[in-house]
Amino acid sequence: MYGTYIGNNKMLVNLGYGGYLTISSQDLSLMPTLVSTGVFEVPLTKYFINNVKPGETIVDIGANVGYFTLLAAKLVGEKGKVIAFEANSQLVDYIKDNLAMNWITENVSVINKACYSCNQFLEFNTSEKFHGYSSIHDKPADDNLVDTYITHKVEAVALDRELSNYEGVIDLLKIDIEGGEYHAFKGMQSLIESKRIKKISFEWNRSMLAGDADSFLSLIDDLMNRFGGYLYYLDNEGNPNAAKLEDIAKLDFYPFVLIEF
C-alpha cells in the first residue's frame, strides 16, 4: 500500500514518481488507485517522465488534486513553468497544499477557473463520491454510479484570453475535464494558430462529451488540417503511436490521445 490515513478525511500518498500527495479519503475516483499503486494513469505518467524537459512550460487543465501538476513541476524544474486550472475550489486547496508539502511554490500558478470557449460563469456539477467526475454537463457518464451532484457557479475563461499576456510557448497542454474538452478547444484556437501550443494530451470520452462529441471530432479535424497537426495514441508504456481520427471516433472511450502541432 502507498497510502496512510492521516485524519480529517485525508489520505497521504507516497507517489511512485517521488514525493507525497494528499487526497480525500472519501474520493472513489483517484484515491483507490493512488493508495494501492502510488500512480495514476500510468501511460500518461510515463509519457510525462519520458518527454517533459527542464525549462519547459506545461499547462494542466482539470488538475484535480495536482497529480500531474506536481509531476510536471518536478520535471520542468526551477527554470520551467506550470499553469494549473481547476474549477473545483475544494480541489484547488488540495493542489496548493500538495505543492507546498513538496516544497514547490515558485514555478507553478494555480487558477481556480474552468476552461471554456468564452469568458462567462457556468453551472459546474461536482460529484460527492467521484471527485474526478465533476463536469459542466449535468449527467454523469455512468448512470449506474450511485452519487450526489452539487451544482455551483464557477468562473470560466477562454485560454486565448486568459493567457493573452503570456508570450511563451506551451510545450505540453494536458486536458481532462470530463466532457468539457470541446468548449476548451474552441477557446484555445488562437493559441494553436499562432504556434504557441506544441502538444495537447486529451481524453476521448463520447459519453461525457454527450451532444458535443461529433462537434469535437469535427473541430479536431479542422484544427489538424489547418495547422498541420499529427494525431497519436499512447500505449501502455507511454509511447506515442500514430493514429487516425476516424479510428479514435469508433471508440467510446480512450483516455490517452495526443495531438502534436
Tab-separated table of C-alpha atoms in Angstrom:
chain	number	residue	atom	x	y	z
A	1	MET	CA	0.000	0.000	0.000
A	2	TYR	CA	1.159	3.508	-0.802
A	3	GLY	CA	-1.297	5.456	1.349
A	4	THR	CA	-1.808	6.260	5.017
A	5	TYR	CA	-4.879	7.762	6.637
A	6	ILE	CA	-3.821	10.976	8.401
A	7	GLY	CA	-7.186	12.084	9.773
A	8	ASN	CA	-9.620	14.801	8.714
A	9	ASN	CA	-10.830	12.575	5.829
A	10	LYS	CA	-7.407	12.702	4.148
A	11	MET	CA	-5.031	10.085	2.786
A	12	LEU	CA	-1.296	10.718	2.422
A	13	VAL	CA	0.058	9.012	-0.712
A	14	ASN	CA	3.692	8.088	-1.328
A	15	LEU	CA	3.885	8.765	-5.063
A	16	GLY	CA	5.565	6.337	-7.410
A	17	TYR	CA	7.393	9.186	-9.166
A	18	GLY	CA	8.654	10.635	-5.869
A	19	GLY	CA	7.150	12.985	-3.348
A	20	TYR	CA	3.861	12.997	-1.482
A	21	LEU	CA	0.269	13.921	-2.187
A	22	THR	CA	-2.860	14.246	-0.062
A	23	ILE	CA	-6.296	13.292	-1.320
A	24	SER	CA	-9.737	12.932	0.208
A	25	SER	CA	-10.283	9.511	1.776
A	26	GLN	CA	-13.891	9.742	0.556
A	27	ASP	CA	-12.988	10.058	-3.134
A	28	LEU	CA	-13.736	6.915	-5.150
A	29	SER	CA	-12.167	8.015	-8.446
A	30	LEU	CA	-8.437	8.674	-7.946
A	31	MET	CA	-7.944	7.694	-4.304
A	32	PRO	CA	-8.229	3.857	-4.519
A	33	THR	CA	-5.715	3.622	-7.375
A	34	LEU	CA	-3.253	6.064	-5.823
A	35	VAL	CA	-3.378	4.422	-2.410
A	36	SER	CA	-2.920	0.905	-3.808
A	37	THR	CA	-0.306	1.626	-6.508
A	38	GLY	CA	1.178	5.089	-5.936
A	39	VAL	CA	0.493	6.078	-9.538
A	40	PHE	CA	-2.457	7.140	-11.677
A	41	GLU	CA	-2.976	6.923	-15.438
A	42	VAL	CA	0.285	5.055	-15.976
A	43	PRO	CA	0.648	5.662	-19.760
A	44	LEU	CA	0.334	9.437	-19.375
A	45	THR	CA	2.587	9.403	-16.305
A	46	LYS	CA	5.269	7.578	-18.292
A	47	TYR	CA	4.814	9.980	-21.207
A	48	PHE	CA	5.399	12.950	-18.895
A	49	ILE	CA	8.503	11.363	-17.375
A	50	ASN	CA	9.974	10.487	-20.784
A	51	ASN	CA	9.134	13.714	-22.610
A	52	VAL	CA	8.790	16.725	-20.303
A	53	LYS	CA	12.138	18.525	-20.069
A	54	PRO	CA	13.686	21.115	-17.724
A	55	GLY	CA	12.740	24.678	-18.616
A	56	GLU	CA	9.533	23.794	-20.456
A	57	THR	CA	6.052	25.233	-19.918
A	58	ILE	CA	3.226	22.825	-19.103
A	59	VAL	CA	-0.485	23.650	-18.763
A	60	ASP	CA	-2.667	21.259	-16.751
A	61	ILE	CA	-6.392	21.773	-17.368
A	62	GLY	CA	-8.538	19.798	-14.963
A	63	ALA	CA	-5.740	19.436	-12.431
A	64	ASN	CA	-7.851	17.690	-9.761
A	65	VAL	CA	-5.604	17.328	-6.671
A	66	GLY	CA	-2.459	18.139	-8.651
A	67	TYR	CA	-1.037	14.708	-9.536
A	68	PHE	CA	0.169	15.821	-12.987
A	69	THR	CA	0.745	19.401	-11.853
A	70	LEU	CA	3.220	18.175	-9.253
A	71	LEU	CA	4.879	15.749	-11.673
A	72	ALA	CA	5.251	18.471	-14.308
A	73	ALA	CA	6.697	20.908	-11.767
A	74	LYS	CA	9.313	18.360	-10.730
A	75	LEU	CA	10.259	17.706	-14.356
A	76	VAL	CA	10.464	21.297	-15.638
A	77	GLY	CA	12.441	22.464	-12.620
A	78	GLU	CA	13.009	25.994	-11.391
A	79	LYS	CA	13.521	27.402	-14.892
A	80	GLY	CA	10.276	25.907	-16.191
A	81	LYS	CA	6.659	26.890	-15.608
A	82	VAL	CA	3.436	25.046	-14.836
A	83	ILE	CA	-0.036	26.594	-15.083
A	84	ALA	CA	-2.818	24.546	-13.486
A	85	PHE	CA	-6.548	25.146	-13.974
A	86	GLU	CA	-9.130	23.552	-11.687
A	87	ALA	CA	-12.774	24.623	-11.425
A	88	ASN	CA	-13.487	22.882	-8.107
A	89	SER	CA	-12.356	25.199	-5.314
A	90	GLN	CA	-12.052	22.326	-2.825
A	91	LEU	CA	-9.612	20.543	-5.118
A	92	VAL	CA	-7.657	23.773	-5.586
A	93	ASP	CA	-6.941	23.720	-1.853
A	94	TYR	CA	-5.517	20.211	-2.238
A	95	ILE	CA	-3.336	21.310	-5.170
A	96	LYS	CA	-1.848	24.184	-3.194
A	97	ASP	CA	-1.239	22.003	-0.137
A	98	ASN	CA	0.338	19.263	-2.245
A	99	LEU	CA	2.704	21.688	-3.941
A	100	ALA	CA	3.696	23.266	-0.625
A	101	MET	CA	4.204	19.865	1.005
A	102	ASN	CA	6.728	19.045	-1.738
A	103	TRP	CA	8.427	22.454	-1.423
A	104	ILE	CA	7.285	23.557	-4.875
A	105	THR	CA	5.973	27.102	-4.764
A	106	GLU	CA	7.896	29.230	-7.255
A	107	ASN	CA	7.224	27.834	-10.724
A	108	VAL	CA	3.522	26.904	-10.525
A	109	SER	CA	0.410	29.065	-10.951
A	110	VAL	CA	-2.877	27.562	-9.743
A	111	ILE	CA	-6.009	29.118	-11.244
A	112	ASN	CA	-9.457	28.368	-9.809
A	113	LYS	CA	-11.359	28.652	-13.100
A	114	ALA	CA	-12.917	26.381	-15.701
A	115	CYS	CA	-11.634	26.486	-19.281
A	116	TYR	CA	-14.317	27.162	-21.862
A	117	SER	CA	-14.978	28.685	-25.279
A	118	CYS	CA	-15.575	32.162	-23.846
A	119	ASN	CA	-15.410	34.091	-20.596
A	120	GLN	CA	-18.585	33.634	-18.564
A	121	PHE	CA	-19.984	31.979	-15.445
A	122	LEU	CA	-21.083	28.350	-15.792
A	123	GLU	CA	-23.002	25.813	-13.774
A	124	PHE	CA	-20.472	23.211	-12.638
A	125	ASN	CA	-21.594	19.882	-11.206
A	126	THR	CA	-19.322	18.415	-8.537
A	127	SER	CA	-19.528	14.786	-7.508
A	128	GLU	CA	-19.535	13.964	-3.798
A	129	LYS	CA	-18.046	10.476	-4.210
A	130	PHE	CA	-16.161	10.572	-7.516
A	131	HIS	CA	-14.270	13.857	-7.366
A	132	GLY	CA	-12.652	13.261	-10.741
A	133	TYR	CA	-16.043	13.109	-12.466
A	134	SER	CA	-17.128	16.715	-11.882
A	135	SER	CA	-18.262	18.351	-15.108
A	136	ILE	CA	-20.065	21.197	-16.850
A	137	HIS	CA	-22.518	18.560	-18.089
A	138	ASP	CA	-25.461	17.735	-15.850
A	139	LYS	CA	-25.402	13.959	-16.290
A	140	PRO	CA	-22.632	11.553	-15.230
A	141	ALA	CA	-21.024	9.291	-17.821
A	142	ASP	CA	-22.199	6.182	-15.978
A	143	ASP	CA	-25.842	6.144	-14.938
A	144	ASN	CA	-25.120	3.209	-12.614
A	145	LEU	CA	-22.983	5.306	-10.284
A	146	VAL	CA	-24.768	5.967	-7.011
A	147	ASP	CA	-23.748	9.508	-6.295
A	148	THR	CA	-24.899	13.006	-5.451
A	149	TYR	CA	-24.044	16.003	-7.601
A	150	ILE	CA	-23.965	19.557	-6.295
A	151	THR	CA	-24.238	22.439	-8.749
A	152	HIS	CA	-22.050	25.521	-8.310
A	153	LYS	CA	-21.493	28.667	-10.316
A	154	VAL	CA	-17.872	28.857	-11.459
A	155	GLU	CA	-15.905	31.368	-13.476
A	156	ALA	CA	-14.985	30.056	-16.916
A	157	VAL	CA	-12.365	31.501	-19.246
A	158	ALA	CA	-11.135	31.014	-22.789
A	159	LEU	CA	-7.423	30.203	-22.792
A	160	ASP	CA	-6.886	32.596	-25.698
A	161	ARG	CA	-7.894	35.445	-23.392
A	162	GLU	CA	-6.646	34.087	-20.070
A	163	LEU	CA	-3.134	33.541	-21.413
A	164	SER	CA	-3.067	36.542	-23.747
A	165	ASN	CA	-0.299	38.174	-21.704
A	166	TYR	CA	1.827	35.036	-21.644
A	167	GLU	CA	4.288	35.347	-24.519
A	168	GLY	CA	5.988	31.970	-24.265
A	169	VAL	CA	5.245	28.658	-25.953
A	170	ILE	CA	3.290	25.910	-24.193
A	171	ASP	CA	5.277	22.731	-24.708
A	172	LEU	CA	2.513	20.416	-23.489
A	173	LEU	CA	-1.100	21.095	-22.579
A	174	LYS	CA	-2.825	18.262	-20.728
A	175	ILE	CA	-6.614	18.474	-20.573
A	176	ASP	CA	-9.016	16.151	-18.767
A	177	ILE	CA	-12.249	17.926	-17.896
A	178	GLU	CA	-14.893	15.236	-18.174
A	179	GLY	CA	-16.659	16.254	-21.358
A	180	GLY	CA	-15.738	19.932	-21.433
A	181	GLU	CA	-12.927	19.398	-23.934
A	182	TYR	CA	-14.865	20.625	-26.970
A	183	HIS	CA	-15.527	24.046	-25.485
A	184	ALA	CA	-12.000	24.327	-24.078
A	185	PHE	CA	-10.511	23.562	-27.509
A	186	LYS	CA	-12.736	26.239	-29.054
A	187	GLY	CA	-11.287	28.702	-26.579
A	188	MET	CA	-7.647	27.990	-27.489
A	189	GLN	CA	-7.775	28.203	-31.290
A	190	SER	CA	-5.763	31.424	-31.464
A	191	LEU	CA	-3.000	29.891	-29.355
A	192	ILE	CA	-2.900	26.899	-31.704
A	193	GLU	CA	-2.960	29.095	-34.810
A	194	SER	CA	-0.051	31.190	-33.530
A	195	LYS	CA	2.002	28.018	-32.879
A	196	ARG	CA	2.060	28.660	-29.137
A	197	ILE	CA	0.886	25.163	-28.211
A	198	LYS	CA	3.150	22.328	-29.330
A	199	LYS	CA	1.306	19.298	-27.956
A	200	ILE	CA	-2.086	18.572	-26.423
A	201	SER	CA	-2.902	15.462	-24.408
A	202	PHE	CA	-6.609	14.820	-24.012
A	203	GLU	CA	-9.201	12.189	-23.181
A	204	TRP	CA	-11.725	10.950	-25.730
A	205	ASN	CA	-14.951	10.075	-23.900
A	206	ARG	CA	-18.049	10.027	-26.082
A	207	SER	CA	-20.436	9.584	-23.136
A	208	MET	CA	-19.037	12.512	-21.195
A	209	LEU	CA	-18.945	14.759	-24.266
A	210	ALA	CA	-22.634	13.983	-24.782
A	211	GLY	CA	-24.045	16.170	-27.559
A	212	ASP	CA	-20.638	17.760	-28.188
A	213	ALA	CA	-18.904	14.532	-29.279
A	214	ASP	CA	-19.303	14.859	-33.055
A	215	SER	CA	-18.629	18.598	-32.939
A	216	PHE	CA	-15.426	17.892	-31.021
A	217	LEU	CA	-14.277	15.426	-33.682
A	218	SER	CA	-15.018	17.965	-36.422
A	219	LEU	CA	-13.105	20.658	-34.557
A	220	ILE	CA	-10.056	18.428	-34.103
A	221	ASP	CA	-10.139	17.510	-37.796
A	222	ASP	CA	-10.364	21.180	-38.763
A	223	LEU	CA	-7.514	22.234	-36.465
A	224	MET	CA	-5.264	19.454	-37.718
A	225	ASN	CA	-5.976	20.258	-41.361
A	226	ARG	CA	-5.448	23.986	-40.924
A	227	PHE	CA	-2.391	23.907	-38.691
A	228	GLY	CA	-0.660	20.674	-39.607
A	229	GLY	CA	-1.438	18.531	-36.591
A	230	TYR	CA	-0.445	14.905	-36.081
A	231	LEU	CA	-2.553	12.525	-34.005
A	232	TYR	CA	-1.226	9.796	-31.693
A	233	TYR	CA	-2.428	7.427	-29.015
A	234	LEU	CA	-0.283	6.465	-26.027
A	235	ASP	CA	0.363	2.772	-25.461
A	236	ASN	CA	0.776	1.207	-22.021
A	237	GLU	CA	4.411	2.326	-21.864
A	238	GLY	CA	3.505	5.914	-22.685
A	239	ASN	CA	4.927	5.729	-26.207
A	240	PRO	CA	3.109	7.763	-28.902
A	241	ASN	CA	1.788	5.706	-31.811
A	242	ALA	CA	0.378	7.231	-34.984
A	243	ALA	CA	-3.414	7.250	-35.030
A	244	LYS	CA	-6.232	8.228	-37.346
A	245	LEU	CA	-9.106	10.360	-36.148
A	246	GLU	CA	-11.655	8.010	-37.683
A	247	ASP	CA	-10.233	5.142	-35.611
A	248	ILE	CA	-10.449	7.153	-32.384
A	249	ALA	CA	-14.027	8.106	-33.304
A	250	LYS	CA	-15.022	4.427	-33.408
A	251	LEU	CA	-14.148	4.055	-29.732
A	252	ASP	CA	-16.463	5.050	-26.915
A	253	PHE	CA	-13.510	5.871	-24.690
A	254	TYR	CA	-9.763	6.282	-24.928
A	255	PRO	CA	-8.025	8.287	-22.206
A	256	PHE	CA	-4.653	8.980	-23.817
A	257	VAL	CA	-4.812	10.842	-27.129
A	258	LEU	CA	-2.084	13.257	-28.224
A	259	ILE	CA	-2.004	15.963	-30.896
A	260	GLU	CA	1.293	17.483	-31.998
A	261	PHE	CA	1.254	20.731	-33.978
